[in-house]
Short mmCIF file of C-alpha atoms in Angstrom, two decimals:
data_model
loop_
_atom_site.label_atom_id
_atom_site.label_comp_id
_atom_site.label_asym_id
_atom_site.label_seq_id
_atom_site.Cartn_x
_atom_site.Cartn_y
_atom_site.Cartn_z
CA UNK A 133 0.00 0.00 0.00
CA UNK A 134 2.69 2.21 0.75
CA UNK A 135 4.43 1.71 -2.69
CA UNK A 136 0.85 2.56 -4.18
CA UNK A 137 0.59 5.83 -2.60
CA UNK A 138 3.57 6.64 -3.47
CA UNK A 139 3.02 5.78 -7.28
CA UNK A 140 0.17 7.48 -7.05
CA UNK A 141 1.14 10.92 -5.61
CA UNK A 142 4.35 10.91 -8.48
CA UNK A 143 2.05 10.16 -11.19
CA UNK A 144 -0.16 12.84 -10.15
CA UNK A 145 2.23 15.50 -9.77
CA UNK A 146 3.69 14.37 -13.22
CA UNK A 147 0.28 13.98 -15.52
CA UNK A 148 -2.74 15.93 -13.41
CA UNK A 149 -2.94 19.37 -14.83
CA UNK A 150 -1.97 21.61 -11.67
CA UNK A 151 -3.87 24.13 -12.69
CA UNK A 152 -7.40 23.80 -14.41
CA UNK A 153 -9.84 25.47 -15.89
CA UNK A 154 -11.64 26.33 -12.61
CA UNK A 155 -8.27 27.37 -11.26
CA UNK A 156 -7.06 29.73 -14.15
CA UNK A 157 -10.18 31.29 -16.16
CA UNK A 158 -8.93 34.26 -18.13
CA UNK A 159 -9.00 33.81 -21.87
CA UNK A 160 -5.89 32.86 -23.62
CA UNK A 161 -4.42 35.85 -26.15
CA UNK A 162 -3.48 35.02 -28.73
CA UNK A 163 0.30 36.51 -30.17
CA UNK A 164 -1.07 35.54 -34.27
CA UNK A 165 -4.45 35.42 -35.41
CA UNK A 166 -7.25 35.79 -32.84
CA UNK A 167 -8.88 33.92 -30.26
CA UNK A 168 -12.41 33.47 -29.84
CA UNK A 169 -13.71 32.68 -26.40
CA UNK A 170 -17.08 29.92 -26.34
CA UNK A 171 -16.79 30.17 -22.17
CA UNK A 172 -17.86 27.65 -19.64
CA UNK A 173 -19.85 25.27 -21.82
CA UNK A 174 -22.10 22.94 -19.90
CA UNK A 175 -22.57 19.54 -21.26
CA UNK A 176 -25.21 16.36 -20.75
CA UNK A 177 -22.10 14.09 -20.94
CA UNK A 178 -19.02 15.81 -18.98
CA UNK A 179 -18.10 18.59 -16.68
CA UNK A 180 -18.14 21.99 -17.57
CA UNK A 181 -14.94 23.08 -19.24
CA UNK A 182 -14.37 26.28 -21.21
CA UNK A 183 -13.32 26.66 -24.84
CA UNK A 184 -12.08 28.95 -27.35
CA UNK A 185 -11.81 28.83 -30.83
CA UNK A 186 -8.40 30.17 -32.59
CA UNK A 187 -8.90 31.59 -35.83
CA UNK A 188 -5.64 32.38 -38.10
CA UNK A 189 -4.94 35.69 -39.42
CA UNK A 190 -7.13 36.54 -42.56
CA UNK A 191 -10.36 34.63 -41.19
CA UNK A 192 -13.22 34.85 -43.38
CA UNK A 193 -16.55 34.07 -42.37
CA UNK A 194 -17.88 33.33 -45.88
CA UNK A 195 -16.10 31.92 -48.77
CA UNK A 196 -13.65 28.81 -48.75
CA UNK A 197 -14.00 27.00 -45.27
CA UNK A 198 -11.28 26.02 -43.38
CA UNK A 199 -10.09 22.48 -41.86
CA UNK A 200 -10.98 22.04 -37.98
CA UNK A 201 -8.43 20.69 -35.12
CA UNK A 202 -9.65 20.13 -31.98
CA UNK A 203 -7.17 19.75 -29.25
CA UNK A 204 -7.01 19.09 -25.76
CA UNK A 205 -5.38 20.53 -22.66
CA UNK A 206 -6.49 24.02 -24.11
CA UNK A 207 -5.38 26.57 -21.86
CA UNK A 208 -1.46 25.49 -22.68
CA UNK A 209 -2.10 25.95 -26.40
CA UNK A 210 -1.43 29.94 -27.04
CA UNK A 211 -0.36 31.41 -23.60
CA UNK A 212 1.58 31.00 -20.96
CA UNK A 213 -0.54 33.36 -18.89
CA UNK A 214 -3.14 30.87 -18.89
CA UNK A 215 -0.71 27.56 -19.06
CA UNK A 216 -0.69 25.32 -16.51
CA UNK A 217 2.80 24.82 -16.15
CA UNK A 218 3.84 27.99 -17.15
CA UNK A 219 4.11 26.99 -21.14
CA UNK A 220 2.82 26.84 -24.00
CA UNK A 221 2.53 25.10 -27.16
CA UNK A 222 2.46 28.15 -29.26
CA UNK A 223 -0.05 26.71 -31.45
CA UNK A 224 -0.99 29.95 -32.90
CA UNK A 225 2.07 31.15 -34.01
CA UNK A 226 3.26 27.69 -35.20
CA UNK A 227 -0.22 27.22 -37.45
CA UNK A 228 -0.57 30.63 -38.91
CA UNK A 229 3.17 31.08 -39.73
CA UNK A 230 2.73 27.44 -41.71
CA UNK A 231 -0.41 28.60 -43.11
CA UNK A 232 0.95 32.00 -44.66
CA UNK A 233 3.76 29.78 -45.88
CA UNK A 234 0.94 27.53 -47.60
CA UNK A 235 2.19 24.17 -45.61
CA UNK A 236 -0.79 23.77 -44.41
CA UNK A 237 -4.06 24.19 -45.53
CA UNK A 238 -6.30 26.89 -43.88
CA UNK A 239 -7.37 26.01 -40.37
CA UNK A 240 -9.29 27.33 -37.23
CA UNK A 241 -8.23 25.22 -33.81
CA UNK A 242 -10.76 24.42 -31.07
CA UNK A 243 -8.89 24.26 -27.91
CA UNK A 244 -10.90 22.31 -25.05
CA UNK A 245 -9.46 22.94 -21.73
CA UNK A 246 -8.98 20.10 -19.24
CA UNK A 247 -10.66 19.89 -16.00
CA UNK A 248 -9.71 18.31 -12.55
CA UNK A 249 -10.89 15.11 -14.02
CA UNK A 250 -8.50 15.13 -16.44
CA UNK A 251 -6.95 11.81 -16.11
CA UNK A 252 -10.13 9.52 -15.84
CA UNK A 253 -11.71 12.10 -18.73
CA UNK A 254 -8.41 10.75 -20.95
CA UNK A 255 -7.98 7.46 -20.40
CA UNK A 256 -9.49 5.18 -23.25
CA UNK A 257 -12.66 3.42 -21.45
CA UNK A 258 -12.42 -0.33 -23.73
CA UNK A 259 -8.80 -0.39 -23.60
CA UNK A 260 -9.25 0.29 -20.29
CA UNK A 261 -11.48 -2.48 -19.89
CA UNK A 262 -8.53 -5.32 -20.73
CA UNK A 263 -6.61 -4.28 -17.57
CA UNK A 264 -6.59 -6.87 -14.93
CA UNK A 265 -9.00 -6.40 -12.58
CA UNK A 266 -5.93 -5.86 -9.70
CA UNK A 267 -4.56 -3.26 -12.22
CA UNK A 268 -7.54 -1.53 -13.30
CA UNK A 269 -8.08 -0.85 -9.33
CA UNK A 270 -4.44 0.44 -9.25
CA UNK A 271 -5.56 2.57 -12.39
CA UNK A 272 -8.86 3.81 -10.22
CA UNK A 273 -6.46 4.75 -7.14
CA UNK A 274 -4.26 6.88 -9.59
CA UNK A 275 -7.06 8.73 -11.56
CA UNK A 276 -10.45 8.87 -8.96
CA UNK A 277 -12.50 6.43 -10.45
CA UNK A 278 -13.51 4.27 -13.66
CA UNK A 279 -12.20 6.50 -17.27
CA UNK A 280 -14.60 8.88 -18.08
CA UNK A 281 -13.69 9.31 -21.70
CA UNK A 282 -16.88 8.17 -23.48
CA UNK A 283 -18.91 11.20 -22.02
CA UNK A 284 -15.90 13.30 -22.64
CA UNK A 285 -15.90 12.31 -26.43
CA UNK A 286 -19.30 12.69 -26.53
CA UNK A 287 -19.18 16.16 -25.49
CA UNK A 288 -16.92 16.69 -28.55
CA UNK A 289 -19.32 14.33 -31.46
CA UNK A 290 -22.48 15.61 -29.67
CA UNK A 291 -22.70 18.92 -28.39
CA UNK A 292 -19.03 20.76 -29.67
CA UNK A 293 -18.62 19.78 -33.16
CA UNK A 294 -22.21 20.87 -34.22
CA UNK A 295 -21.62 24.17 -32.05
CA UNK A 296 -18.22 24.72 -34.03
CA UNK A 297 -19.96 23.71 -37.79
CA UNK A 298 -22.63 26.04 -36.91
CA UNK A 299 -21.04 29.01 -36.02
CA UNK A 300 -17.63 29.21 -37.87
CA UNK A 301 -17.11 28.82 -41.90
CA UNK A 302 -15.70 25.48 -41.47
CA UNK A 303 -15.52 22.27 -43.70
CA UNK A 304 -17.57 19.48 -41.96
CA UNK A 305 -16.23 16.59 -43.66
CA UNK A 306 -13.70 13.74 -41.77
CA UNK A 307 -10.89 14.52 -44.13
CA UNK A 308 -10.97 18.10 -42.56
CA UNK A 309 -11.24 17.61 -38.80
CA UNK A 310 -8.29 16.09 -36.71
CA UNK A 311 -8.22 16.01 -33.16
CA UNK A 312 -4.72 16.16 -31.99
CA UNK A 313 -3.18 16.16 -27.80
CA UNK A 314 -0.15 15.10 -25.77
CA UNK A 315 0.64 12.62 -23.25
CA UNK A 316 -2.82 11.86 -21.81
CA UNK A 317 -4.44 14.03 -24.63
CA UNK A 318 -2.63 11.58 -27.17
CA UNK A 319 -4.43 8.42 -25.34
CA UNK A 320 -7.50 9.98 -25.91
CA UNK A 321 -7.12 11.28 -29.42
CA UNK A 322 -6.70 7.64 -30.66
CA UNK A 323 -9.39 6.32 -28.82
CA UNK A 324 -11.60 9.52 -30.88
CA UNK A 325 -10.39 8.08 -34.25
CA UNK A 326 -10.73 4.54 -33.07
CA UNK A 327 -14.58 5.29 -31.80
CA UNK A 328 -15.36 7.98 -34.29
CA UNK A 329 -13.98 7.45 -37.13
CA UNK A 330 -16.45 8.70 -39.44
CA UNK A 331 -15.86 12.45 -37.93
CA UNK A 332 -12.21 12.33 -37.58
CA UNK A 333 -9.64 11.87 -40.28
CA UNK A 334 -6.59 12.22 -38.66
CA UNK A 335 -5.17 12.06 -35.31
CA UNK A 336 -2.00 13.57 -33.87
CA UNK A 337 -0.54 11.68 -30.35
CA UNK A 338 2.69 13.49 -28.71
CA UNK A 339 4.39 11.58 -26.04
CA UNK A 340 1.52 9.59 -25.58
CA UNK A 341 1.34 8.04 -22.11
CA UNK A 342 1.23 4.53 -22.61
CA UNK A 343 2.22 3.32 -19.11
CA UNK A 344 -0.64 4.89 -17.64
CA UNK A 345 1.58 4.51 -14.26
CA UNK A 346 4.73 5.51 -13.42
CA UNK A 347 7.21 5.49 -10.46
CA UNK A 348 8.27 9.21 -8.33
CA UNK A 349 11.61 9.11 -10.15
CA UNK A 350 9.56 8.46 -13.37
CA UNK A 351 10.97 5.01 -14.32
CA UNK A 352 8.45 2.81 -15.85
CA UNK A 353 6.94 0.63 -12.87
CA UNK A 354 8.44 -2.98 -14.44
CA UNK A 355 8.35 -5.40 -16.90
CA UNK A 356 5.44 -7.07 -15.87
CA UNK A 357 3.07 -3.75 -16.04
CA UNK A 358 4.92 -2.91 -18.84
CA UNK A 359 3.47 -6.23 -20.40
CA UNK A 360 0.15 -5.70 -19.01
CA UNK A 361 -0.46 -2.54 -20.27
CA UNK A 362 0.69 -3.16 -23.72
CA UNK A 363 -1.19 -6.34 -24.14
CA UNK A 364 -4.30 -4.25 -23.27
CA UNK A 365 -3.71 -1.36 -25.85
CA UNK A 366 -3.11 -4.48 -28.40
CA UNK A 367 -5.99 -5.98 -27.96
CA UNK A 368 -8.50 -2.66 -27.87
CA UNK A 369 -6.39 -1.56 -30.80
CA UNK A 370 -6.30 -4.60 -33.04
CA UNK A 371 -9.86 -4.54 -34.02
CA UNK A 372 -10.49 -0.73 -33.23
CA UNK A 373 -7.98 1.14 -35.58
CA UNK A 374 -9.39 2.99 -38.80
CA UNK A 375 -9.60 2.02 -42.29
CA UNK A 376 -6.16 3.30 -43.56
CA UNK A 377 -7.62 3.85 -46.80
CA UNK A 378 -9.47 7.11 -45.18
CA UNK A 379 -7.26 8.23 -42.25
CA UNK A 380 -4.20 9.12 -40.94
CA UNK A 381 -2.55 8.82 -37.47
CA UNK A 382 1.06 10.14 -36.61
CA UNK A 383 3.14 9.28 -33.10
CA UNK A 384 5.70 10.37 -31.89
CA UNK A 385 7.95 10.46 -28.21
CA UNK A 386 11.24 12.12 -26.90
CA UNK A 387 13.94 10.65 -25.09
CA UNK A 388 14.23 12.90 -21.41
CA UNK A 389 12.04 12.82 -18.52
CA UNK A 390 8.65 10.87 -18.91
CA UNK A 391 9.45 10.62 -22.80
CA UNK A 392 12.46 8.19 -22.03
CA UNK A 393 10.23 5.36 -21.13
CA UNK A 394 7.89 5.47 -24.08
CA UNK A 395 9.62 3.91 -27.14
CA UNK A 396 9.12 0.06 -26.21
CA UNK A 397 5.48 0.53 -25.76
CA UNK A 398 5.34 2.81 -28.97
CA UNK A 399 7.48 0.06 -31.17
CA UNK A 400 4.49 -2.74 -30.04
CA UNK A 401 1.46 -0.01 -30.89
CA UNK A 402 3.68 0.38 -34.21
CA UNK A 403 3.53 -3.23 -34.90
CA UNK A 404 -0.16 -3.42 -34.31
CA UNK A 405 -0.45 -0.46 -36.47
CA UNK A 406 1.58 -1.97 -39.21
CA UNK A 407 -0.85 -5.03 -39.35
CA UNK A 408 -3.24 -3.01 -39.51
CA UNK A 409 -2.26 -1.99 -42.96
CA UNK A 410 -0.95 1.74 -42.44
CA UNK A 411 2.36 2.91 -44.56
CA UNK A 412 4.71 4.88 -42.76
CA UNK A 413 5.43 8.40 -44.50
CA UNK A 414 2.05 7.68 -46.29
CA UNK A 415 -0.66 7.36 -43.62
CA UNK A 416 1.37 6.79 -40.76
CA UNK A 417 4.09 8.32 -38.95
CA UNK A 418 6.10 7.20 -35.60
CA UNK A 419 8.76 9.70 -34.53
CA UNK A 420 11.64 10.16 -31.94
CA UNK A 421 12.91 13.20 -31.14
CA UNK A 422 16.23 12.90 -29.00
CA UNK A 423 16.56 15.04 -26.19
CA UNK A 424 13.02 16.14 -26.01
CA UNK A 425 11.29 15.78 -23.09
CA UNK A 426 7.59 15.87 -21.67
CA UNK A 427 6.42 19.22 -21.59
CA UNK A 428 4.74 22.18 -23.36
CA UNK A 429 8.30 23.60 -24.42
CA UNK A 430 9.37 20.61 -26.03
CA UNK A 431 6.06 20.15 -28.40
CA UNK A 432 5.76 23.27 -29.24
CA UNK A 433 9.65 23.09 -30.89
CA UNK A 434 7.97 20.42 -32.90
CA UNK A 435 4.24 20.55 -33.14
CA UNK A 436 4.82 21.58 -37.24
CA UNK A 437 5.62 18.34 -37.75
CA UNK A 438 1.97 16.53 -37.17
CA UNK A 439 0.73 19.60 -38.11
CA UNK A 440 2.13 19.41 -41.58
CA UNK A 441 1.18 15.87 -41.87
CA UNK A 442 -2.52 15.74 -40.77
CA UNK A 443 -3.56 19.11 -42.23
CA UNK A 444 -1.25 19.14 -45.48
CA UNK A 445 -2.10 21.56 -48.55
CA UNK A 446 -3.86 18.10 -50.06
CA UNK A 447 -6.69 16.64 -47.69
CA UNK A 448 -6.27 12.84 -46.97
CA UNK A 449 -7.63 11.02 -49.54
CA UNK A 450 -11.62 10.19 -49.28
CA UNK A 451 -13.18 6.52 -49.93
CA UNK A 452 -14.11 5.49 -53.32
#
């Protein structure tokens, strides 16, 4: 019990958002293009959580629409004022620099902040579900209960995206909304693609958090959890994945801090994906970035990368 609580209080203080929503409420500014702020939006299926929409630089609400990425852990996307950890991802200056440079095609970003229920909102529910039962209570311990990522994703599907298609000039179609995240945010954008993969067409995971436990020095907890966690994210992901014919999906991890324990797990997710029928550099990337580590400062140095692969100047390719 002792080793638990002490597992438990690491892994909080390394993947709980310190600071939420409720915690931090002024609106993000935005240092390109401009940010437009949805507020506190109450949903049937999840917690309150605000959201704003970023809109690049030479906006138009009528004529050609523009793509849609929704991303998680909002209030670290444009500034640090509003960050929980004091950085950002400079998403907005990233995006509308590749936009103006016509890398990408035009895009507006919905960023969805996290709440205090962050962890169970982000953990994949069915993947969840292959756990042993002795691990999935470890899992409870850690995160305050059963995943509560189906109501979370619902919120998105149900209530956001319509709110979003509505209300900006916006393409509606899968091969024009990604939903993209890091660490925890990754784990739950590939379980959107996997569930939903008629409204998503591409999904970006950073230094996704595969372990879903971790020691206080941040060492992965063994080989044996290592095993049991990867055997459970094979077999949810096996049958789950999308049709590679109609979407895309790009990984990647660094190699300091939490990011140094993520590469075994990623190279058996690879494998799965593989089978699955996905071409790397076509479909499919898997990336390691030496001396990265797990924070907002280190995707932000990078986050061109899946953004030039998910939203490139050519959508991905529809179904016949």
């Amino acid at each position: 019990m002792k080793l638990l609580r002490m597992m438990c209080a690491g892994a909080l203080i390394l993947l709980a958002s310190p600071l939420a929503a409720q915690d931090k409420p002024q609106v993000p500014r935005a240092s390109a293009g401009t940010i437009v702020d949805l507020g506190v939006l109450k949903s049937k299926y999840a917690d309150p959580r605000r959201v704003v929409v970023w809109l690049p630089n030479g906006y138009r609400a009528r004529g050609p629409k523009y793509a849609v990425l929704y991303m998680h852990d909002g209030q670290n996307l444009f500034d640090k004022a509003t960050a929980g950890y004091g950085m950002e991802w400079q998403i907005d200056e990233t995006l509308d620099r590749l936009i103006r440079d016509k890398k990408v095609r035009p895009s507006i970003v919905v960023g969805i902040w996290n709440t205090p229920k962050r962890l169970q909102e982000y953990v994949p529910s069915k993947a969840f579900r292959y756990l042993p039962s002795a691990y999935r209570e470890k899992v409870r311990a850690l995160y305050g209960g059963d995943p509560l990522s189906d109501g979370y994703l619902k919120f998105i599907v149900r209530e956001l995206r319509p709110m979003i298609d509505r209300r900006f000039n916006v393409k509606a179609d899968r091969s024009d909304t990604v939903i993209m995240g890091s660490s925890m945010g990754s784990l739950v954008s590939l379980y959107a693609i996997d569930e939903y993969p008629d409204i998503f067409g591409g999904a970006g995971m950073m230094s996704t958090h595969w372990p879903l436990f971790m020691t206080p020095d941040g060492k992965s907890v063994g080989d044996a959890e290592y095993a049991i966690v990867s055997s459970a994210f094979e077999r949810y992901l096996a049958p789950a994945l999308p049709d590679p014919a109609t979407h895309k999906l790009y990984f990647d991890h660094g190699s300091e801090t939490l990011d140094a324990i993520y590469a075994r797990y990623q190279d058996r997710v690879d494998a799965v994906v593989a089978r699955r029928g996905y071409r790397k550099g076509v479909n499919w990337l898997s990336l390691s970035f030496p001396g990265q580590k797990h924070n907002e400062t280190s995707w932000a140095s990078r986050v061109d990368v899946p953004l030039r692969f998910l939203l490139p100047t050519e959508a991905v390719p529809r179904a016949h």
